[in-house]
Structure formats: C-alpha cells, structure tokens
PDB file of C-alpha atoms in Angstrom:
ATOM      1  CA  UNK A   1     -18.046   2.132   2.756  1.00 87.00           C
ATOM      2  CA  UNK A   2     -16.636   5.625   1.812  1.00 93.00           C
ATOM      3  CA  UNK A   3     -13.139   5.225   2.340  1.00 94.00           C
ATOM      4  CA  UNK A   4     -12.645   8.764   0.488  1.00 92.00           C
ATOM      5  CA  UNK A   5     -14.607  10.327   3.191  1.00 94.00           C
ATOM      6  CA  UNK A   6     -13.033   8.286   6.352  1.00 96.00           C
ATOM      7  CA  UNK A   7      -9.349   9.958   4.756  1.00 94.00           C
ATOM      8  CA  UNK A   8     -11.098  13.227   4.735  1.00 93.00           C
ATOM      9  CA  UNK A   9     -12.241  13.163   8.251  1.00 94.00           C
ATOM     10  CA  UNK A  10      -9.007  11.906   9.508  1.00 94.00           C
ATOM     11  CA  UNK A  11      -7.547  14.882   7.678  1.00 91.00           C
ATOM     12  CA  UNK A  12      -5.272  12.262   5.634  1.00 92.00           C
ATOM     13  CA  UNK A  13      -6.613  13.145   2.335  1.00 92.00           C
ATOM     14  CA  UNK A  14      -4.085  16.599   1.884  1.00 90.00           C
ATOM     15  CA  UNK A  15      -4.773  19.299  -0.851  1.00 91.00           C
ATOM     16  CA  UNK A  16      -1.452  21.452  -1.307  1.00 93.00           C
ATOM     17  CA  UNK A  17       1.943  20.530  -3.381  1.00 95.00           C
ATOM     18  CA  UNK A  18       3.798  17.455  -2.716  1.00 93.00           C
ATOM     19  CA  UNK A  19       6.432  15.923  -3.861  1.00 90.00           C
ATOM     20  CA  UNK A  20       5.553  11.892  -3.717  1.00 81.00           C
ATOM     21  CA  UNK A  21       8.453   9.190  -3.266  1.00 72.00           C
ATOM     22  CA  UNK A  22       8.512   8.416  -7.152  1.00 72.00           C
ATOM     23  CA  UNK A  23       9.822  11.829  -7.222  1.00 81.00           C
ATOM     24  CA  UNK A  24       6.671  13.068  -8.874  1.00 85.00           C
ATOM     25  CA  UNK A  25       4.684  15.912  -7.701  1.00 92.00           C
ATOM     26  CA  UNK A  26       1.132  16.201  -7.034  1.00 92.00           C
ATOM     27  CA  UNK A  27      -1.796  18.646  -5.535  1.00 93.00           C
ATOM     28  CA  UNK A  28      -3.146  15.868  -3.692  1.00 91.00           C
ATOM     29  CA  UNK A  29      -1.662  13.388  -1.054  1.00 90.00           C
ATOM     30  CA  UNK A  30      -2.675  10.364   0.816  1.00 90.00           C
ATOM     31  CA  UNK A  31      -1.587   9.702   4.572  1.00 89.00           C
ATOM     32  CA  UNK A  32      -2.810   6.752   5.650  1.00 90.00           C
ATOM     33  CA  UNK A  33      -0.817   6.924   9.038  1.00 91.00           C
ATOM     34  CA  UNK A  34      -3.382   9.545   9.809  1.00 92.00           C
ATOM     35  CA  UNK A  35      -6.399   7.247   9.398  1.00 95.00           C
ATOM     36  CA  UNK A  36      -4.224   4.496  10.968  1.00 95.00           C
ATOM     37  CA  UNK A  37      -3.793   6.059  14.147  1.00 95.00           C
ATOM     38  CA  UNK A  38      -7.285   5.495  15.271  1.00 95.00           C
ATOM     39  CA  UNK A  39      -7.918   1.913  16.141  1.00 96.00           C
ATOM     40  CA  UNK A  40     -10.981   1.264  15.493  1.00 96.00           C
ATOM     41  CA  UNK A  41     -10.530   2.893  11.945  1.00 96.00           C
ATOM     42  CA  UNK A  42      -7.962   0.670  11.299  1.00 96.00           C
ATOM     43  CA  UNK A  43     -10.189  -2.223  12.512  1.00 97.00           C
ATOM     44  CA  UNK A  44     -13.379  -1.078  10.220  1.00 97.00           C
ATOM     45  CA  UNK A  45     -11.099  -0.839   7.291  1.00 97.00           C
ATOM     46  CA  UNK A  46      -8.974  -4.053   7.335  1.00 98.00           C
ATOM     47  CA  UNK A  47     -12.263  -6.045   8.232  1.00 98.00           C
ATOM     48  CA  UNK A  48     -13.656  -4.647   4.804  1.00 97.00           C
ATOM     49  CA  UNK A  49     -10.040  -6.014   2.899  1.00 98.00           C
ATOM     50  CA  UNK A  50     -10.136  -9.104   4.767  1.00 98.00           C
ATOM     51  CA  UNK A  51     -14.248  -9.558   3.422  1.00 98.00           C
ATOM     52  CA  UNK A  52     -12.825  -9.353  -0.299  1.00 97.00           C
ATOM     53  CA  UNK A  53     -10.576 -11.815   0.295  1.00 98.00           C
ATOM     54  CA  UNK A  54     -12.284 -14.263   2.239  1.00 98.00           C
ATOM     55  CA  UNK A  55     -14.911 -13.579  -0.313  1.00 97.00           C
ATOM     56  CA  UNK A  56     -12.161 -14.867  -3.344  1.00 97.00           C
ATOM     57  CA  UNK A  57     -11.815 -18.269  -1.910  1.00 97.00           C
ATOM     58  CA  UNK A  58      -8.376 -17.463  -1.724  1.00 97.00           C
ATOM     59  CA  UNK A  59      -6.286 -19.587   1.555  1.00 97.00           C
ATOM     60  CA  UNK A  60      -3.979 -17.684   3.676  1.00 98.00           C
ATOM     61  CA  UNK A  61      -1.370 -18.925   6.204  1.00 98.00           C
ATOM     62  CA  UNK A  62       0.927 -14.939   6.646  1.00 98.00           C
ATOM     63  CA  UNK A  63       0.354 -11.878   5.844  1.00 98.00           C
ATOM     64  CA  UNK A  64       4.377  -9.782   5.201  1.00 98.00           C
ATOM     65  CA  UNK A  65       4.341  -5.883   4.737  1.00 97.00           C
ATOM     66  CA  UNK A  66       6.985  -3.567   3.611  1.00 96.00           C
ATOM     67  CA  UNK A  67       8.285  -1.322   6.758  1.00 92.00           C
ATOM     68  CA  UNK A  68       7.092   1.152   7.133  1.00 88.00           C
ATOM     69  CA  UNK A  69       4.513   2.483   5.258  1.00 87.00           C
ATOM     70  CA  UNK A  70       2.451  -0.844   5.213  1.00 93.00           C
ATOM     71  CA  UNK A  71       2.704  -2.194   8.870  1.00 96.00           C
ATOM     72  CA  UNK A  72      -0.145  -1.101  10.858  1.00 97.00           C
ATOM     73  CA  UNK A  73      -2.289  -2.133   8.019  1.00 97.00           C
ATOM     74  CA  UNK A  74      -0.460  -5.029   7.247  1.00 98.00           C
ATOM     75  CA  UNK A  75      -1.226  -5.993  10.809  1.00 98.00           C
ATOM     76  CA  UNK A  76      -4.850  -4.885  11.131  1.00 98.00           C
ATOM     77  CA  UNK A  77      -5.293  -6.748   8.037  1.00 98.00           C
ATOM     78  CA  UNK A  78      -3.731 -10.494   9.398  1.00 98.00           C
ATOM     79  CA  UNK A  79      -5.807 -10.002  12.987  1.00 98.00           C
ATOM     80  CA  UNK A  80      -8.821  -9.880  10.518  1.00 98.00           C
ATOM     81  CA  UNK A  81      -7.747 -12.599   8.225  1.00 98.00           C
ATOM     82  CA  UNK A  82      -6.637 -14.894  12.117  1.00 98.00           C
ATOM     83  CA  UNK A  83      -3.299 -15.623  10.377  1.00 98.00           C
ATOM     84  CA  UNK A  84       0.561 -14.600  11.123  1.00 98.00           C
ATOM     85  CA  UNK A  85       2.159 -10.979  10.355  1.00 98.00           C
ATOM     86  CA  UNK A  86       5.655 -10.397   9.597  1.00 97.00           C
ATOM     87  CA  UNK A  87       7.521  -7.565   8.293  1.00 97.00           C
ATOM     88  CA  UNK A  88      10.628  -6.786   5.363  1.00 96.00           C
ATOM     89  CA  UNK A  89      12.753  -4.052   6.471  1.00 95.00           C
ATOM     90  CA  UNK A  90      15.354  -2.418   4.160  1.00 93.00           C
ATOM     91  CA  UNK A  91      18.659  -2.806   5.165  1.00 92.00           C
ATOM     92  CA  UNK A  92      21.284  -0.723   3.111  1.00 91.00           C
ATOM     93  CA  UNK A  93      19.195  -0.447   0.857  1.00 87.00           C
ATOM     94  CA  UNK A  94      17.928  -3.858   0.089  1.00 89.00           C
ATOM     95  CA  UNK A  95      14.376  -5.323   1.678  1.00 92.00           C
ATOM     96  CA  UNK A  96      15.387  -7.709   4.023  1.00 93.00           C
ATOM     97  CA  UNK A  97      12.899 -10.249   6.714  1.00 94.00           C
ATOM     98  CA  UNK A  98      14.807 -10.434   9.810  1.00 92.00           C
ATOM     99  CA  UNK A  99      14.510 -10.258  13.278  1.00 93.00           C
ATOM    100  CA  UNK A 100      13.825 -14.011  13.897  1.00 89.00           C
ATOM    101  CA  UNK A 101      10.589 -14.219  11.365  1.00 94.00           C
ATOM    102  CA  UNK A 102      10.401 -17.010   9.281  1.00 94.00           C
ATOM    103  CA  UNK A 103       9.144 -18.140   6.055  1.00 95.00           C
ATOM    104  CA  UNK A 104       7.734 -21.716   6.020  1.00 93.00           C
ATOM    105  CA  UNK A 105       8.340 -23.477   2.886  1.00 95.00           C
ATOM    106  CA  UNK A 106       5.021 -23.527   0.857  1.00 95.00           C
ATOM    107  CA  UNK A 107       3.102 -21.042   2.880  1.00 97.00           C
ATOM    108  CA  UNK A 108       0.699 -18.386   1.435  1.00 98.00           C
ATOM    109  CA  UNK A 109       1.099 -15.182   1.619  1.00 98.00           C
ATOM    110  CA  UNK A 110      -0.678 -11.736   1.228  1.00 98.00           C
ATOM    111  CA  UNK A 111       1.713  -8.974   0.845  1.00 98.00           C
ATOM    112  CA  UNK A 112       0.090  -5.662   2.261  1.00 98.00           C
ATOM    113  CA  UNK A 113       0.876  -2.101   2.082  1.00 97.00           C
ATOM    114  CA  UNK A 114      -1.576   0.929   3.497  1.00 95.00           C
ATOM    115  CA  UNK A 115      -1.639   2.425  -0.228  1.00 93.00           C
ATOM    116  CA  UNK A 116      -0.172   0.679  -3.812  1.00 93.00           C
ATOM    117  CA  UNK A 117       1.079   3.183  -6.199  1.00 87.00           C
ATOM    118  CA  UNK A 118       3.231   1.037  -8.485  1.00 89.00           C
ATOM    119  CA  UNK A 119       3.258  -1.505  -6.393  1.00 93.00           C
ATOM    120  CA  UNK A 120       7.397  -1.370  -5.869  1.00 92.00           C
ATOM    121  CA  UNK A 121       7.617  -1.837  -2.510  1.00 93.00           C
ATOM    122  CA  UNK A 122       5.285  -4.563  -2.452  1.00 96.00           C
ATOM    123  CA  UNK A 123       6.886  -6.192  -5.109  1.00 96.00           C
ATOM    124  CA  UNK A 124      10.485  -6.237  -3.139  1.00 96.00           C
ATOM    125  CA  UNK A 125       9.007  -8.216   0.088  1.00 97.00           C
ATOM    126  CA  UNK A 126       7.189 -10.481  -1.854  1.00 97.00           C
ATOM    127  CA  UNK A 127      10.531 -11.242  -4.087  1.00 97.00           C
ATOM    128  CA  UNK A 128      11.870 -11.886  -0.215  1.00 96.00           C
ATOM    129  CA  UNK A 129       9.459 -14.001   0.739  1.00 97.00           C
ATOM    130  CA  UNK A 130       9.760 -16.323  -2.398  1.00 97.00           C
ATOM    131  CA  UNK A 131      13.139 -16.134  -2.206  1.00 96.00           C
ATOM    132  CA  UNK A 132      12.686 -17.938   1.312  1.00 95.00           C
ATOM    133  CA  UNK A 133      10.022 -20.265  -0.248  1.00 96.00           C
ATOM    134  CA  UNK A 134       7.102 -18.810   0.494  1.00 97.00           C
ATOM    135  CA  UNK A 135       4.171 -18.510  -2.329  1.00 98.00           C
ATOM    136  CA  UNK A 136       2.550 -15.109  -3.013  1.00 98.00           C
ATOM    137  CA  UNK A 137      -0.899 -15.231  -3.601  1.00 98.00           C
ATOM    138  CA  UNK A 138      -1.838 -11.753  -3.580  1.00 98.00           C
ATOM    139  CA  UNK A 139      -1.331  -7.907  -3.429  1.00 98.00           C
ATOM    140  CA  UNK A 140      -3.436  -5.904  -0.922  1.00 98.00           C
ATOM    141  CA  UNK A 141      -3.757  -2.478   0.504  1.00 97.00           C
ATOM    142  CA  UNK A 142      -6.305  -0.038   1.892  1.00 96.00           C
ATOM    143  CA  UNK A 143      -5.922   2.395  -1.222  1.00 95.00           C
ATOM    144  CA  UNK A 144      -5.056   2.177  -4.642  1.00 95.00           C
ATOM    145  CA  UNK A 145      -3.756   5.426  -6.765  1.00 91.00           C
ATOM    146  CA  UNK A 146      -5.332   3.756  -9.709  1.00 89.00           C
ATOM    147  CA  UNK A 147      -1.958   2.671 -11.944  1.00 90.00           C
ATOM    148  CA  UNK A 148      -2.554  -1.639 -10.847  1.00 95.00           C
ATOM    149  CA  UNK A 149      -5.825  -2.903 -11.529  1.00 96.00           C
ATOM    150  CA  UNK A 150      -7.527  -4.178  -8.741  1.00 97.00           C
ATOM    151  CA  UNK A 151     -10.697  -6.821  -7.753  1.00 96.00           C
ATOM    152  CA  UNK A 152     -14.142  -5.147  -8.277  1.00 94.00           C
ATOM    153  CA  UNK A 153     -12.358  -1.764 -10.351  1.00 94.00           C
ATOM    154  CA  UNK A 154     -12.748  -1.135 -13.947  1.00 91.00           C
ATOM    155  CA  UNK A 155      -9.497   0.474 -13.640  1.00 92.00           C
ATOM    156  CA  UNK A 156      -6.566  -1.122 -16.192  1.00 93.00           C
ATOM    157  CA  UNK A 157      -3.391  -1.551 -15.177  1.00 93.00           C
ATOM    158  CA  UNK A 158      -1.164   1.356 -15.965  1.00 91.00           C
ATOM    159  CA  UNK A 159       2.419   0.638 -17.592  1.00 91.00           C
ATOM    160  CA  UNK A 160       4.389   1.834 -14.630  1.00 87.00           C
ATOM    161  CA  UNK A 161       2.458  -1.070 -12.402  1.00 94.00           C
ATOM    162  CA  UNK A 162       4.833  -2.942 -10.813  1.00 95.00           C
ATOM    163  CA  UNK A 163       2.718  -5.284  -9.905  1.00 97.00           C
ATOM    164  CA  UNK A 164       2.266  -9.002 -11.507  1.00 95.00           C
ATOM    165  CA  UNK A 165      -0.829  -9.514 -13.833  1.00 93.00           C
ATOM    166  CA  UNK A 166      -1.716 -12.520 -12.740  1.00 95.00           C
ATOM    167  CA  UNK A 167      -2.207 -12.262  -8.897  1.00 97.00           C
ATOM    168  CA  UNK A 168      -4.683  -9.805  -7.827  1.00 98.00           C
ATOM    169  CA  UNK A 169      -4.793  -6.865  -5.985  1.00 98.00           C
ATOM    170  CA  UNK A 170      -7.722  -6.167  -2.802  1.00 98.00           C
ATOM    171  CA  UNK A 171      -8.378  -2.513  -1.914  1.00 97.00           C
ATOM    172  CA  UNK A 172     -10.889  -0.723  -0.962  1.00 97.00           C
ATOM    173  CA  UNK A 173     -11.422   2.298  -3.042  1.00 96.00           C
ATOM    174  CA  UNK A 174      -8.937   3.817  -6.092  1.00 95.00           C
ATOM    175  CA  UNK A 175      -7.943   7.276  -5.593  1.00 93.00           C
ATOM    176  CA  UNK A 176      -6.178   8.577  -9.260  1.00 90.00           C
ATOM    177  CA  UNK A 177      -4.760  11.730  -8.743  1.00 88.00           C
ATOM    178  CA  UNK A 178      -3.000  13.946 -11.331  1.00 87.00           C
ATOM    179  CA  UNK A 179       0.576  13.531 -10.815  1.00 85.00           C
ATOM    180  CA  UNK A 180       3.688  15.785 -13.101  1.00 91.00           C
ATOM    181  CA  UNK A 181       6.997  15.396 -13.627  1.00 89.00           C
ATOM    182  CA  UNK A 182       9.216  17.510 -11.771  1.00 91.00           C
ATOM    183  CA  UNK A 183      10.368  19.627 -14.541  1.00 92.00           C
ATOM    184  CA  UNK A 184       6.890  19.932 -16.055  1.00 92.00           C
ATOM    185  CA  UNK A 185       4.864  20.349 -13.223  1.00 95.00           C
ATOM    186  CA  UNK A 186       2.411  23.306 -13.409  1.00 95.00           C
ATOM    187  CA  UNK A 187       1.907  23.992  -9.185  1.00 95.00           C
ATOM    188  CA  UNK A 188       6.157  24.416  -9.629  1.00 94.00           C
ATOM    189  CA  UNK A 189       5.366  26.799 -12.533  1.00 93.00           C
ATOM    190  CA  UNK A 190       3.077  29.086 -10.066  1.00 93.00           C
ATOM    191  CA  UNK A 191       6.044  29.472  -7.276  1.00 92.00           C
ATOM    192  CA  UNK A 192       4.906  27.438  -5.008  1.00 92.00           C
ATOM    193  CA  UNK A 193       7.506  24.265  -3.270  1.00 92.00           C
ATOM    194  CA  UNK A 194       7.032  20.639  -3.422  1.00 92.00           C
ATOM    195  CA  UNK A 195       6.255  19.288   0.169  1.00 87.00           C
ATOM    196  CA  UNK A 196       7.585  15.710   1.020  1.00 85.00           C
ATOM    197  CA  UNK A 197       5.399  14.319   3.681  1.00 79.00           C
ATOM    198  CA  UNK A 198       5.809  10.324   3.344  1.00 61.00           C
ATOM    199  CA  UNK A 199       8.111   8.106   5.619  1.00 53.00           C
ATOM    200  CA  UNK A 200      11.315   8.165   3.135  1.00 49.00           C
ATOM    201  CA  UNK A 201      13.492  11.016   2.976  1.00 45.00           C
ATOM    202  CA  UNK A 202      12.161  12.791   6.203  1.00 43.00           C
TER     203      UNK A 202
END
C-alpha cells in the first residue's frame, strides 16, 4: 500500500509553510481529515492497521482516541479490529473520557490517533484510561512523522517521543519531514507566513 500516494490524491499531503501544533514550522503538512473524509479510504486504511495488529498476536477488548484529531480513525480502526470505540475529550484543558463511556477494569486497549508526532496526545488518553483501570497495550495511527519508532520501521525513536519504549506503535507508512524552530526557520527568513491548518487554535 502507498499511503504517501493515497495523501497525495486526497490532496492531504500540503507543500507550503505551516506552522504545526508543537509550534514548529514546516514546508510540508499532513491532513488526514482530508483522506478521512472518504469512506472507503478510511476503510482500506484502518483494515491495513488492524492486519499489523492482528498479525502481533496482540488481544484487544477498546480501542480510545484523543478528540479530535484521532476519531474517525480511531473508529475505522475498532470496526476493523470488531471491538468497542470510545473517545478522551479535553476539558479545560485536561483530557477527560466522559459522556457515559466506561473503562472496564482490566480491559485492553489500543490508543489511536490519525498521525503520531510525539505521541503527546496519545500519551494523555492512555494516562486516562489507566487511570480508570484500563491496560494499554499499544500506540497506533495511520501515519507516523518518524520521531517514535514503530513495528516493521528502521526508524529509532527520536528524544522528543513521547511515547513509551516498551509498547509498540502500528502505522502504516513514516513520513519525516524537516521541521525549524520558529526563530530559526529558513521559509520565515524568505517572507513568507506560517499557516496553521490543524484542529487546535483554529
């Protein structure tokens, strides 16, 4: 599967200046919502995650995403895998599971997000869920920017992964961009303005 080409012909794999939630910029961005929007995209895709983990021996009862980046796939992903979806929601601030879901004491869990960068949004629901006594026994997402390792990539696990060592991470391809600082970042340096296109701040 070419999940780099399936971005670029959903137009969800963007060449310009953006400024990404870490407060980074980049030239290139990822919108996942874009590829998302089509059904049977989302279908093909989270069929291909749930294969890698079916494939890992690895039991699950729920699968919990981070609103709201990570819900469509987080859903896509537990109608392949035949288990339970729930969501954590901020909620001033802190991710919070509401809205009458409920952790069962002892149950497995894959926490999903359509793209891991450092992982720390992932890392916050899955705190939640153990915190309500569920057991996390692994990361997933559609795409990886390339700073956690993940199953089947050569790719080490950059420092700023926020993402535990020793539960492992399913995606489907790694996309490492180049990504600046604000106050070094060369596109800045030509004139041109950062762009914030992702769910927070907009």
């Amino acid at each position: 599967m070419n999940v780099a080409q399936i971005y670029k012909d959903a137009s969800a794999l963007l060449e310009g200046h953006f400024k990404l939630s870490s407060g980074n910029h980049s030239q290139f961005y990822l919108q996942s919502a874009k590829v998302l929007e089509d059904p049977k995209t989302a279908k093909l895709l989270a069929e291909a995650l749930a294969d890698q983990i079916r494939e890992s021996g690895i039991k699950v009862d729920a699968v919990c995403s981070p609103a709201l980046g990570g819900l469509i796939a987080g859903f896509a992903l537990a109608t392949a895998l035949d288990v339970r979806f729930i969501f954590a929601e901020r909620v001033d601030g802190e991710m919070t599971i509401r809205r009458g879901f409920e952790v069962q004491e002892g149950e497995n869990y894959i926490i999903c997000e359509d793209i891991i960068t450092t992982g720390g949004s992932a890392l916050e629901a899955a705190k939640q869920v153990e915190a309500d006594g569920g057991n996390i026994v692994a990361y997933a997402a559609l795409a990886n920017r390339g700073f956690c390792s993940r199953v089947g990539s050569e790719l080490e696990a950059k420092d700023n992964c926020k993402l535990p060592l020793n539960k492992p991470l399913f995606a489907l391809d790694d996309f490492t961009f180049e990504m600046y600082a604000e106050d070094n970042c060369p596109l800045c340096k030509d004139g041109s303005t950062a762009y914030k296109p992702g769910s927070r701040g907009n």
